[in-house]
Each structure stands twice: as C-alpha cells, then as structure tokens.
Amino acid sequence: MPRQDERKSPPARTTFPPPQPEGLAPALIRNIRTLQERRSAAERAASAQERVAEAITRFTGSMAFVYLHVVLFGFWTLVNAGLLPILPKWDESFVILGTSASVEAIFLSTFVLISQNRMAAAADKRADLDLHISLLAEHEVTKLVAMVSAITERLGIETEADPEVDELRQDVAPDAVLDEIERSDHS
C-alpha cells in the first residue's frame, strides 16, 4: 500500500478564473439604452409614407404573405382551369392573373426599395459613428504608445518593439489612407 505522500495528487492550479460580473457594466447598459432610444426616435421621426412602406415590406416578407398567395393563386388557377367548378371561369387564358401579379411585383419592389433606402441611411450613420470611434481609439492608442515609449526610454528598458515604436507613435491620416485605397482600386 502506497504511503500518503506517494499518492498522485492533482496538479496545482497556478491561475484562477477571473470573477464573473454580477451583471452588465453601467457603461454598457447606458450604451444599450442610448441605442434603443435613438432607434425609437428614428422610428417616430419616420414619415407616414415610410411607416406604411415598412409595414407593407414587413408583411410581404412573411410566410403569411406566401400562404395568402398560395391560396389566392391556387384558387384562381383551379377555378379557371376548370378543376374547381364552383364558380364560372373568368380568366381562362390567365392574362388577368399574370397582369395582376406583374403590377403587384412592381409595387412590392418599390416598397422594398423604400425600406432598403431607409435602412441604408441608418447603416451609413452607424458606419460614420464606427469610423469616428475607430479614429478616436487609434489616436488614443497612438498617445499611449508614445507615453509607454517615453517611460521605457526614461527607465532605459529595451524591448523587441523598439524598431517599430517610431512608426506606432504617428497618428494615422485618414484622408491619406482613403486616397491610397482609391489609388489601389483604380489600378
């Protein structure tokens, strides 16, 4: 029988998981509420025409709309093909059905485009905000690199990053980056 000190013990844990937060951070909660308020304000600011177009687009993008069309077009087809003789045929060549479907498609595509334009405008606003936040974060990181670099120089500490530090200390010029991207795209 092995002695107590000879038994294998589980390996010692050198790290412990960080404590889990009780809930969301106050800043995150504030940001979520701000975004919700902005979306609600944008919905309230929408014109009556935009709200109607959005409601129509929402309905036409649903399975209820598909089921409604299956029933209506199926009924139309069965009656006018003579397979359901409960009513007299009114569109034996299906020209009225085809014309109705074409007119419906014209209007539905217009409503979808109106909704897409509204969504694109909102996406452009979010992209602008993302760009501004990214530029601010990049500027802050650049300043932090400069500060840490100054501290390491003052303390006489050499790091592997020293050759890159001068480049990292420089702020990014967004207009120069965009100009280069545009030149690359045209090449």
XYZ file of C-alpha atoms in Angstrom:
187
model
C 0.000 0.000 0.000
C 1.468 3.323 -1.031
C 2.163 5.867 1.615
C 0.120 9.061 1.680
C 2.945 11.246 0.285
C 3.484 8.786 -2.625
C -0.103 9.051 -3.940
C -0.628 11.183 -7.003
C -2.302 14.446 -6.264
C -3.967 16.658 -8.843
C -1.681 19.304 -10.330
C -1.719 22.605 -8.508
C -3.591 25.405 -10.245
C -1.440 28.430 -10.731
C -4.209 30.647 -12.045
C -7.810 31.148 -11.146
C -10.594 32.278 -13.447
C -11.477 35.938 -13.079
C -14.568 36.720 -11.052
C -17.677 36.887 -13.171
C -19.581 40.160 -13.121
C -22.966 40.231 -11.463
C -24.479 41.988 -14.471
C -23.596 44.269 -17.308
C -21.258 47.187 -16.746
C -23.040 50.514 -16.252
C -21.396 51.968 -19.361
C -22.669 49.058 -21.461
C -26.185 49.412 -20.053
C -26.076 53.148 -20.798
C -24.912 52.478 -24.381
C -27.660 49.905 -24.960
C -30.317 52.326 -23.689
C -28.905 55.134 -25.833
C -29.048 52.960 -28.963
C -32.600 51.869 -28.161
C -33.652 55.485 -27.644
C -32.025 56.500 -30.941
C -33.820 53.727 -32.831
C -37.134 54.631 -31.213
C -36.601 58.300 -32.081
C -35.779 57.369 -35.686
C -38.950 55.273 -35.900
C -41.020 58.151 -34.504
C -39.384 60.579 -36.945
C -40.265 58.419 -39.950
C -42.929 59.890 -42.190
C -46.321 58.223 -42.517
C -45.336 57.085 -46.011
C -42.160 55.450 -44.701
C -44.099 53.698 -41.929
C -46.664 52.390 -44.439
C -43.898 51.179 -46.771
C -42.144 49.493 -43.836
C -45.352 47.767 -42.695
C -46.080 46.530 -46.227
C -42.493 45.312 -46.629
C -42.644 43.548 -43.259
C -45.890 41.783 -44.232
C -44.768 40.862 -47.741
C -41.591 39.386 -46.292
C -43.559 36.987 -44.097
C -44.795 33.444 -44.530
C -48.380 34.701 -44.072
C -47.959 36.564 -47.361
C -46.720 33.377 -49.044
C -49.652 31.353 -47.684
C -52.121 34.039 -48.812
C -50.706 33.901 -52.334
C -50.735 30.110 -52.441
C -54.420 30.163 -51.519
C -55.413 33.043 -53.855
C -53.375 31.970 -56.885
C -54.222 28.314 -56.275
C -57.943 29.100 -56.099
C -57.706 31.315 -59.211
C -55.840 28.616 -61.127
C -58.136 25.758 -60.075
C -61.317 27.662 -60.961
C -60.055 28.999 -64.299
C -58.552 25.642 -65.301
C -61.978 24.057 -64.722
C -60.741 21.822 -61.895
C -62.939 23.539 -59.282
C -66.330 24.201 -60.903
C -67.844 26.162 -58.003
C -67.649 29.449 -59.954
C -67.704 30.265 -63.661
C -64.302 30.767 -65.317
C -63.369 34.447 -65.573
C -59.737 34.242 -66.768
C -59.347 31.164 -68.945
C -56.099 32.406 -70.537
C -54.692 33.582 -67.166
C -53.885 37.010 -68.666
C -55.586 38.848 -65.791
C -53.693 36.732 -63.264
C -50.375 37.417 -64.994
C -51.097 41.138 -65.271
C -52.189 41.342 -61.624
C -49.056 39.523 -60.477
C -46.873 41.863 -62.569
C -48.498 45.006 -61.161
C -48.205 43.593 -57.650
C -44.493 42.887 -58.243
C -43.926 46.473 -59.390
C -45.497 47.905 -56.253
C -43.849 45.414 -53.898
C -40.394 46.058 -55.338
C -40.970 49.801 -54.866
C -41.926 49.295 -51.215
C -38.880 47.102 -50.678
C -36.623 49.752 -52.242
C -38.111 52.449 -49.991
C -37.379 50.294 -46.927
C -33.881 49.476 -48.178
C -33.114 53.160 -48.722
C -34.156 53.898 -45.151
C -32.048 51.016 -43.825
C -29.078 52.136 -45.937
C -29.299 55.655 -44.477
C -29.285 54.180 -40.946
C -26.346 51.910 -41.863
C -24.428 54.933 -43.206
C -24.939 56.726 -39.885
C -23.688 53.681 -37.969
C -20.685 53.368 -40.297
C -19.832 57.030 -39.723
C -20.066 56.504 -35.966
C -17.872 53.383 -36.218
C -15.294 55.337 -38.206
C -15.227 58.196 -35.702
C -14.871 55.801 -32.773
C -12.131 53.852 -34.563
C -10.206 57.042 -35.345
C -10.540 58.193 -31.738
C -9.391 54.789 -30.438
C -6.444 54.797 -32.865
C -5.454 58.290 -31.687
C -5.696 57.228 -28.040
C -3.604 54.104 -28.685
C -1.013 56.219 -30.503
C -0.768 58.512 -27.482
C -0.473 55.507 -25.156
C 2.341 54.087 -27.304
C 4.144 57.427 -27.094
C 3.704 57.562 -23.312
C 4.860 53.965 -22.744
C 7.767 54.535 -25.105
C 8.805 57.618 -23.159
C 8.621 55.641 -19.906
C 10.742 52.783 -21.296
C 13.307 55.257 -22.653
C 13.476 57.070 -19.311
C 13.953 53.785 -17.446
C 16.430 52.520 -20.020
C 14.385 49.442 -20.920
C 14.902 47.903 -24.342
C 12.119 45.906 -25.989
C 11.616 43.912 -29.163
C 9.182 46.583 -30.334
C 11.763 49.384 -30.291
C 12.306 49.372 -34.097
C 8.548 49.819 -34.692
C 7.874 52.398 -31.994
C 8.601 55.436 -34.144
C 6.051 54.259 -36.687
C 3.487 53.461 -33.990
C 3.834 56.937 -32.449
C 2.458 58.563 -35.602
C -1.245 59.308 -35.927
C -2.965 57.803 -38.926
C -4.082 60.364 -41.511
C -7.490 59.020 -42.637
C -7.569 61.143 -45.789
C -4.175 59.791 -46.864
C -5.354 56.223 -46.228
C -8.534 56.806 -48.252
C -6.503 58.365 -51.078
C -4.228 55.304 -51.169
C -7.229 52.932 -51.165
C -8.784 54.836 -54.050
C -5.492 54.753 -55.996
C -5.248 50.995 -55.406
C -8.835 50.459 -56.556
C -8.212 52.326 -59.817
C -5.007 50.429 -60.609
